[in-house]
Amino acid sequence: MPPTKTQCIPDQFSFGRVESRKVIVNFQGGSLTSEGGLVLIAELDKKRQITSRFAACFQDHRCPKKIEHGLHSLIAQRIYGLVQGYEDLNDHETLRRDPVLALVLGKINQDKPLAGKSTLNRLEYCPITVSDQANSRYHRVEHNPKEIERLLVELFLESYHCAPQSIVLDLDVTDDSVHGNQEQAFFNSYYGGVCYAPLYIFCGQHLLTAKLRPSNVDPASGALEELQRLIELIRARWPQTQILVRGDSAYGREEIMSWCEAQTQVDYVFGLASNSRLKMGAYDAIEKAIVDYEQRKEPVISFLEKQFKPDEDKSEAAALVPGSVWYRSLCYKTLDSWSRFRRVVAKVAYNSQGLKMRFVVTSLPTAKFPPGKLYTKKYCPRGEMENRIKEQQLELFSDRTSTQTFESNQLRLWFSSVAYVLMQALREQCLAKTPLASAQVGTIRTKLLKLGARVLTSVRRVLISISSSCPDRDIFATAYRRLQTLPNSA
């Protein structure tokens, strides 16, 4: 319980002795922070102008004479908070007085704190219906969804120094559980709860699309429109780049495949649900897999019979025999939904647990991509995208869609997306070839950004003194050195 008015808070606290010395704790350390590494993020943001360009996607209807916190300052404060691990607006009631956060937002005077939770909440507030937003009492800042979507693609394109020879666009959907009365939230039997079903599109570690959707729509709903929008923007900058669209069986739809086939230098590889006709087409591969496994198992069984007593169980040791995997290309067309025959690759695996089969449909030719190479090199790497989604949900809190309106929750998802873009830029441009080059957001935050420091402010300078026992000071120095070589964005 907090102390009552009649209770006094002692000046210091005693915690016994260590090697005959008293252990004393007090609250007289001065201006301290746990966000010492945030200066790296702010400097990178200044170079790339990520939050400032994101702020340009908003329109401010507030009276200029009554504004205490500028629009860019509000947006940067919210995004920096996500980067540093503060998921809720309530956290900013104490964070608004943090000396380093204030410093990177251009403020030193501690008598004028940063924006609190109520001000930031009005930034995210999107009412269901507003007839005149400029005259609305609370909703005085509005955003342009199309400009935000475009910005994510532009930031991706600018991360390359020259046009790549080829890129892969990964599509996937995930569940975003909600626990209130959020607009357009429905029960989804597949995920087993009330949720949203946002659509993500990544290119490697780069986020291109984060589109919030109700969970009662088809998994591929809106995917074709997003692909058309993205590829149009990419083609305007990179006309010769080969594009591969990749996804699970939810996206192996006639309209998506036929559109890709009609484009120049756009291919696809999608998962395909199994059926009896596909299994029949791969019958020869199934027979080969079974025979191959049995032939390799017999010498092992014979060896085990010599090593074990007759009454001992040899099944577990026999199960260690590696399974047999075969690949097969098929020419396949569905009975009704497909307009043409397409190449399907079957993966047939047989082991002690029986037969397992997987299928993918692709426009890539057999001459360049044999069945085994296509499945393992072109389709299987799509699983890495799930790690990127988990990063955004678990470590940048994209699942905090807890406001009432759908538009507000989409905006929250975009705040998290811009925070991810900022962290990816740090990882790519400042941490390459360091131990944190492939680290997840949470690891980078713990090791490089959440650094305890003392802040001393004088007339001539602001000194941020990070602990001398910081174990990753060499990585900090590397990141700083690379930041100095980055050009400023136009």
Coordinates of C-alpha atoms in Angstrom, one line a residue, residues 224 227-228 231 245 251-264 266-270 337-342 361-363:
L224 CA -5.1 -9.4 -54.7
L227 CA -0.6 -7.2 -54.4
Q228 CA -1.8 -5.0 -57.3
I231 CA 3.6 -4.3 -57.4
V245 CA 4.6 -14.0 -54.7
Y251 CA -3.8 -17.7 -51.4
G252 CA -3.7 -20.3 -54.1
R253 CA -6.8 -18.8 -55.7
E254 CA -7.7 -18.6 -59.4
E255 CA -7.9 -14.8 -59.4
I256 CA -4.5 -14.3 -57.7
M257 CA -2.7 -16.9 -59.9
S258 CA -4.3 -15.7 -63.1
W259 CA -3.4 -12.1 -62.4
C260 CA 0.3 -13.0 -61.6
E261 CA 0.4 -15.0 -64.9
A262 CA -0.8 -12.0 -66.8
Q263 CA 2.0 -9.8 -65.5
T264 CA 5.6 -9.5 -66.7
V266 CA 5.8 -11.9 -61.7
D267 CA 5.7 -15.6 -60.5
Y268 CA 4.0 -17.3 -57.6
V269 CA 4.4 -20.4 -55.4
F270 CA 1.4 -21.2 -53.1
S337 CA -12.2 -23.4 -60.0
W338 CA -9.0 -23.2 -62.1
S339 CA -9.1 -21.9 -65.7
R340 CA -6.1 -23.8 -66.9
F341 CA -3.6 -26.6 -66.1
R342 CA -0.8 -25.6 -63.7
V361 CA 1.3 -24.8 -57.1
T362 CA 3.7 -22.6 -59.0
S363 CA 4.3 -20.7 -62.2

